[in-house]
mmCIF file of C-alpha atoms and ligand atoms in Angstrom:
data_model
loop_
_atom_site.group_PDB
_atom_site.id
_atom_site.type_symbol
_atom_site.label_atom_id
_atom_site.label_comp_id
_atom_site.label_asym_id
_atom_site.label_seq_id
_atom_site.Cartn_x
_atom_site.Cartn_y
_atom_site.Cartn_z
ATOM 1 C CA MET A 1 -21.437 3.375 -5.815
ATOM 2 C CA LYS A 2 -19.737 6.745 -5.663
ATOM 3 C CA TYR A 3 -21.749 8.966 -3.306
ATOM 4 C CA ARG A 4 -23.644 11.916 -4.690
ATOM 5 C CA GLU A 5 -21.770 15.223 -5.007
ATOM 6 C CA SER A 6 -18.524 13.665 -3.837
ATOM 7 C CA GLY A 7 -16.289 14.766 -6.706
ATOM 8 C CA MET A 8 -13.255 16.886 -5.945
ATOM 9 C CA PRO A 9 -12.043 20.234 -7.272
ATOM 10 C CA ILE A 10 -8.395 20.639 -8.284
ATOM 11 C CA GLU A 11 -6.110 19.623 -5.458
ATOM 12 C CA GLU A 12 -4.595 23.050 -4.873
ATOM 13 C CA LEU A 13 -8.024 24.524 -4.168
ATOM 14 C CA TRP A 14 -9.088 21.607 -1.935
ATOM 15 C CA GLN A 15 -5.918 21.837 0.170
ATOM 16 C CA SER A 16 -6.469 25.564 0.671
ATOM 17 C CA PHE A 17 -9.608 24.852 2.746
ATOM 18 C CA PHE A 18 -7.816 22.919 5.500
ATOM 19 C CA ASN A 19 -5.017 22.839 7.995
ATOM 20 C CA PRO A 20 -4.851 19.028 8.160
ATOM 21 C CA VAL A 21 -2.342 18.470 10.981
ATOM 22 C CA ASP A 22 -4.055 20.939 13.339
ATOM 23 C CA THR A 23 -7.440 19.535 12.439
ATOM 24 C CA LEU A 24 -6.408 15.936 13.050
ATOM 25 C CA LYS A 25 -4.890 16.856 16.407
ATOM 26 C CA GLN A 26 -8.036 18.707 17.433
ATOM 27 C CA MET A 27 -10.059 15.683 16.351
ATOM 28 C CA ASP A 28 -8.238 13.349 18.801
ATOM 29 C CA VAL A 29 -5.974 11.678 16.242
ATOM 30 C CA ASP A 30 -3.015 10.625 18.387
ATOM 31 C CA LYS A 31 -0.596 7.872 19.377
ATOM 32 C CA ASN A 32 -3.338 5.850 21.086
ATOM 33 C CA ILE A 33 -4.539 4.845 17.639
ATOM 34 C CA ARG A 34 -3.352 1.488 16.329
ATOM 35 C CA ILE A 35 -5.330 1.571 13.083
ATOM 36 C CA LEU A 36 -7.029 4.599 11.571
ATOM 37 C CA ILE A 37 -9.309 4.180 8.571
ATOM 38 C CA ASP A 38 -9.880 7.183 6.308
ATOM 39 C CA ILE A 39 -13.089 6.650 4.361
ATOM 40 C CA GLY A 40 -13.154 8.425 1.016
ATOM 41 C CA CYS A 41 -9.522 9.479 1.408
ATOM 42 C CA GLY A 42 -9.498 11.601 -1.773
ATOM 43 C CA TYR A 43 -6.161 13.312 -2.372
ATOM 44 C CA GLY A 44 -4.847 11.990 0.947
ATOM 45 C CA THR A 45 -5.247 15.463 2.474
ATOM 46 C CA PHE A 46 -5.774 13.927 5.932
ATOM 47 C CA LEU A 47 -4.550 10.382 5.292
ATOM 48 C CA LEU A 48 -0.895 11.274 4.812
ATOM 49 C CA PRO A 49 -0.513 13.624 7.802
ATOM 50 C CA ALA A 50 -2.309 10.999 9.932
ATOM 51 C CA THR A 51 0.537 8.530 9.288
ATOM 52 C CA GLU A 52 2.745 10.637 11.571
ATOM 53 C CA LEU A 53 0.208 11.105 14.344
ATOM 54 C CA VAL A 54 -0.891 7.511 15.038
ATOM 55 C CA SER A 55 1.215 4.786 16.609
ATOM 56 C CA GLY A 56 0.259 2.153 14.053
ATOM 57 C CA ASN A 57 -1.151 2.092 10.544
ATOM 58 C CA VAL A 58 -3.579 4.081 8.454
ATOM 59 C CA ILE A 59 -5.837 2.626 5.787
ATOM 60 C CA GLY A 60 -7.232 4.869 3.050
ATOM 61 C CA ILE A 61 -10.273 3.750 1.075
ATOM 62 C CA ASP A 62 -11.638 5.417 -2.005
ATOM 63 C CA VAL A 63 -14.014 4.217 -4.695
ATOM 64 C CA ASP A 64 -12.301 6.444 -7.257
ATOM 65 C CA GLU A 65 -9.274 4.731 -8.752
ATOM 66 C CA LYS A 66 -7.738 8.089 -9.691
ATOM 67 C CA MET A 67 -7.751 9.233 -6.073
ATOM 68 C CA ILE A 68 -5.987 6.035 -5.016
ATOM 69 C CA GLU A 69 -3.393 6.603 -7.740
ATOM 70 C CA VAL A 70 -2.783 10.160 -6.511
ATOM 71 C CA CYS A 71 -2.228 8.838 -2.976
ATOM 72 C CA GLU A 72 0.045 6.034 -4.230
ATOM 73 C CA ASN A 73 2.182 8.496 -6.160
ATOM 74 C CA LYS A 74 2.525 10.764 -3.143
ATOM 75 C CA ILE A 75 3.529 7.876 -0.895
ATOM 76 C CA GLN A 76 6.150 6.667 -3.375
ATOM 77 C CA ASP A 77 7.937 9.985 -2.983
ATOM 78 C CA THR A 78 8.240 9.605 0.798
ATOM 79 C CA SER A 79 9.557 7.166 3.372
ATOM 80 C CA ILE A 80 6.062 6.513 4.759
ATOM 81 C CA SER A 81 5.624 2.803 5.419
ATOM 82 C CA ASN A 82 2.485 2.623 7.601
ATOM 83 C CA VAL A 83 -0.204 3.286 5.020
ATOM 84 C CA HIS A 84 -2.344 0.844 3.088
ATOM 85 C CA LEU A 85 -4.702 1.835 0.269
ATOM 86 C CA ILE A 86 -7.908 0.135 -0.813
ATOM 87 C CA ASN A 87 -9.710 0.993 -4.030
ATOM 88 C CA GLY A 88 -13.164 0.025 -2.769
ATOM 89 C CA ASP A 89 -16.746 1.061 -2.217
ATOM 90 C CA ILE A 90 -17.550 1.534 1.461
ATOM 91 C CA SER A 91 -21.252 0.984 0.780
ATOM 92 C CA THR A 92 -20.664 -2.694 -0.080
ATOM 93 C CA GLU A 93 -20.607 -5.701 2.248
ATOM 94 C CA ASP A 94 -17.358 -6.871 0.635
ATOM 95 C CA THR A 95 -15.441 -3.789 1.744
ATOM 96 C CA ILE A 96 -16.935 -3.907 5.233
ATOM 97 C CA GLU A 97 -15.983 -7.577 5.600
ATOM 98 C CA GLN A 98 -12.459 -6.765 4.423
ATOM 99 C CA LEU A 99 -12.159 -4.146 7.182
ATOM 100 C CA LYS A 100 -13.664 -6.328 9.915
ATOM 101 C CA LYS A 101 -10.490 -8.446 9.810
ATOM 102 C CA TYR A 102 -8.720 -5.555 11.534
ATOM 103 C CA LYS A 103 -11.572 -4.708 13.933
ATOM 104 C CA ALA A 104 -9.648 -5.485 17.159
ATOM 105 C CA GLU A 105 -7.227 -2.643 16.368
ATOM 106 C CA ILE A 106 -9.416 -0.135 14.550
ATOM 107 C CA ASP A 107 -9.410 2.724 17.024
ATOM 108 C CA TYR A 108 -10.453 5.584 14.732
ATOM 109 C CA ILE A 109 -12.432 6.086 11.526
ATOM 110 C CA THR A 110 -12.728 9.350 9.650
ATOM 111 C CA LEU A 111 -15.860 10.478 7.851
ATOM 112 C CA PHE A 112 -14.514 13.708 6.416
ATOM 113 C CA ASN A 113 -16.712 15.568 3.937
ATOM 114 C CA ILE A 114 -18.708 12.462 3.107
ATOM 115 C CA LEU A 115 -21.818 12.295 5.317
ATOM 116 C CA HIS A 116 -23.989 14.029 2.720
ATOM 117 C CA CYS A 117 -24.179 10.601 1.079
ATOM 118 C CA GLU A 118 -27.450 8.918 0.131
ATOM 119 C CA LYS A 119 -27.680 6.707 3.239
ATOM 120 C CA PRO A 120 -25.807 8.350 6.125
ATOM 121 C CA LEU A 121 -27.360 6.078 8.762
ATOM 122 C CA TYR A 122 -26.248 3.010 6.832
ATOM 123 C CA LEU A 123 -22.717 4.402 6.579
ATOM 124 C CA LEU A 124 -22.648 5.232 10.293
ATOM 125 C CA GLN A 125 -23.895 1.723 11.132
ATOM 126 C CA SER A 126 -21.204 0.132 8.931
ATOM 127 C CA VAL A 127 -18.545 2.223 10.620
ATOM 128 C CA TYR A 128 -19.933 1.284 14.048
ATOM 129 C CA ASP A 129 -19.735 -2.416 13.149
ATOM 130 C CA VAL A 130 -16.131 -2.153 12.009
ATOM 131 C CA LEU A 131 -14.844 -0.019 14.897
ATOM 132 C CA ASN A 132 -13.134 -1.522 17.944
ATOM 133 C CA LYS A 133 -14.802 -1.242 21.366
ATOM 134 C CA ASN A 134 -14.323 2.345 22.666
ATOM 135 C CA GLY A 135 -13.103 3.417 19.212
ATOM 136 C CA LYS A 136 -13.808 6.908 17.877
ATOM 137 C CA ILE A 137 -15.122 8.402 14.683
ATOM 138 C CA GLY A 138 -14.273 11.875 13.478
ATOM 139 C CA VAL A 139 -16.752 13.719 11.292
ATOM 140 C CA ILE A 140 -15.836 16.884 9.413
ATOM 141 C CA HIS A 141 -18.231 18.722 7.227
ATOM 142 C CA TRP A 142 -18.882 22.043 5.531
ATOM 143 C CA ASN A 143 -20.661 24.663 7.589
ATOM 144 C CA HIS A 144 -24.333 24.915 6.774
ATOM 145 C CA GLU A 145 -23.917 28.274 5.059
ATOM 146 C CA GLU A 146 -24.642 29.192 1.447
ATOM 147 C CA THR A 147 -21.496 31.334 1.334
ATOM 148 C CA THR A 148 -18.900 28.533 1.542
ATOM 149 C CA PRO A 149 -16.807 28.368 -1.652
ATOM 150 C CA ARG A 150 -17.556 24.619 -2.133
ATOM 151 C CA GLY A 151 -19.540 21.878 -0.497
ATOM 152 C CA PRO A 152 -22.603 19.826 -1.347
ATOM 153 C CA SER A 153 -25.858 21.576 -2.149
ATOM 154 C CA MET A 154 -27.688 22.930 0.872
ATOM 155 C CA LYS A 155 -30.572 20.463 0.595
ATOM 156 C CA ILE A 156 -28.264 17.490 1.260
ATOM 157 C CA ARG A 157 -25.652 19.214 3.435
ATOM 158 C CA PRO A 158 -26.043 17.878 6.990
ATOM 159 C CA LYS A 159 -26.116 20.248 9.969
ATOM 160 C CA PRO A 160 -24.064 19.281 13.040
ATOM 161 C CA GLU A 161 -27.222 18.680 15.078
ATOM 162 C CA THR A 162 -28.549 16.304 12.419
ATOM 163 C CA ILE A 163 -25.304 14.312 12.425
ATOM 164 C CA ILE A 164 -25.392 14.161 16.233
ATOM 165 C CA GLU A 165 -28.954 12.809 16.068
ATOM 166 C CA TRP A 166 -28.023 10.175 13.450
ATOM 167 C CA ALA A 167 -24.900 9.077 15.333
ATOM 168 C CA SER A 168 -26.728 8.753 18.656
ATOM 169 C CA LYS A 169 -29.401 6.610 17.000
ATOM 170 C CA ILE A 170 -26.649 4.196 15.996
ATOM 171 C CA GLY A 171 -25.170 4.171 19.510
ATOM 172 C CA PHE A 172 -22.339 6.709 19.343
ATOM 173 C CA THR A 173 -21.771 9.265 22.118
ATOM 174 C CA LEU A 174 -20.672 12.794 21.251
ATOM 175 C CA LYS A 175 -17.286 13.567 22.808
ATOM 176 C CA ASN A 176 -16.343 16.856 21.208
ATOM 177 C CA GLN A 177 -17.729 19.488 18.838
ATOM 178 C CA ILE A 178 -15.408 22.082 17.331
ATOM 179 C CA ASP A 179 -15.238 24.858 14.783
ATOM 180 C CA LEU A 180 -12.698 24.375 12.020
ATOM 181 C CA PRO A 181 -12.548 27.807 10.456
ATOM 182 C CA PRO A 182 -13.004 29.097 7.922
ATOM 183 C CA TYR A 183 -15.578 26.688 6.469
ATOM 184 C CA HIS A 184 -15.904 23.490 8.504
ATOM 185 C CA PHE A 185 -17.057 21.992 11.774
ATOM 186 C CA GLY A 186 -15.820 18.824 13.461
ATOM 187 C CA LEU A 187 -17.489 16.219 15.649
ATOM 188 C CA VAL A 188 -15.802 13.393 17.545
ATOM 189 C CA PHE A 189 -17.900 10.444 18.715
ATOM 190 C CA VAL A 190 -17.048 7.428 20.854
ATOM 191 C CA LYS A 191 -18.500 3.955 20.391
HETATM 192 C C1 SAM B 201 -15.495 15.260 -0.995
HETATM 193 S S1 SAM B 201 -14.239 14.057 -1.116
HETATM 194 C C2 SAM B 201 -13.493 14.123 0.508
HETATM 195 C C3 SAM B 201 -12.090 13.580 0.520
HETATM 196 C C4 SAM B 201 -11.424 13.527 1.900
HETATM 197 N N1 SAM B 201 -12.231 12.795 2.849
HETATM 198 C C5 SAM B 201 -11.153 14.904 2.410
HETATM 199 O O1 SAM B 201 -11.954 15.417 3.222
HETATM 200 O O2 SAM B 201 -10.154 15.508 1.976
HETATM 201 C C6 SAM B 201 -15.142 12.538 -1.029
HETATM 202 C C7 SAM B 201 -14.294 11.337 -1.423
HETATM 203 O O3 SAM B 201 -15.074 10.144 -1.155
HETATM 204 C C8 SAM B 201 -14.924 9.239 -2.227
HETATM 205 N N2 SAM B 201 -16.103 8.366 -2.253
HETATM 206 C C9 SAM B 201 -17.344 8.679 -2.713
HETATM 207 N N3 SAM B 201 -18.174 7.638 -2.581
HETATM 208 C C10 SAM B 201 -17.450 6.626 -2.021
HETATM 209 C C11 SAM B 201 -17.743 5.278 -1.648
HETATM 210 N N4 SAM B 201 -18.961 4.777 -1.818
HETATM 211 N N5 SAM B 201 -16.759 4.519 -1.095
HETATM 212 C C12 SAM B 201 -15.498 5.034 -0.934
HETATM 213 N N6 SAM B 201 -15.160 6.290 -1.283
HETATM 214 C C13 SAM B 201 -16.110 7.083 -1.802
HETATM 215 C C14 SAM B 201 -14.787 10.143 -3.450
HETATM 216 O O4 SAM B 201 -14.182 9.468 -4.534
HETATM 217 C C15 SAM B 201 -13.940 11.300 -2.907
HETATM 218 O O5 SAM B 201 -12.577 11.062 -3.067
#
């Protein structure tokens, strides 16, 4: 099931909100990572730059076939060979089981602009189950301010402190909290 309020604006506008390489670096995406999974990879805004920052492979998952097609087309135009795409629903057991095959090497999972979903604790638990021992998750989300030019409605938009509370309930430890101006914050957790 596609999560609530998870549609995307035109790509040009979406890209204008981020500096992906800087953000990924600040969020501990580095050569220690053998497999990075980007959940709800969208236009590949973070997925594609991540291919150059990790030592191994990146896996992008999106429930929206069109988003996967956009990523496929972009990859075709490059020499990138360490990316794998899955058109799947992360809220299903099937997708989780598919990912568990790689568990021993999954060192990082992104939850970028997605934790306003219907069942954030369930998503965090699934991610915890799939992640390697000592693996990290990176969470990015819109600042909890009415003035941001996009973002989910305020009633479902999670504050950083709420995400920290959810993640610690699951067993994650907060490693880093950063501002990602102009509109986002970032949290890195360790399993
Ligand atoms: C707001 S966009 C964020 C895209 C990307 N993470 C980024 O920050 O640039 C959310 C993405 O999650 C995808 N999505 C929504 N529900 C999903 C689900 N249940 N499983 C996998 N992907 C999902 C949407 O199709 C969309 O591409």
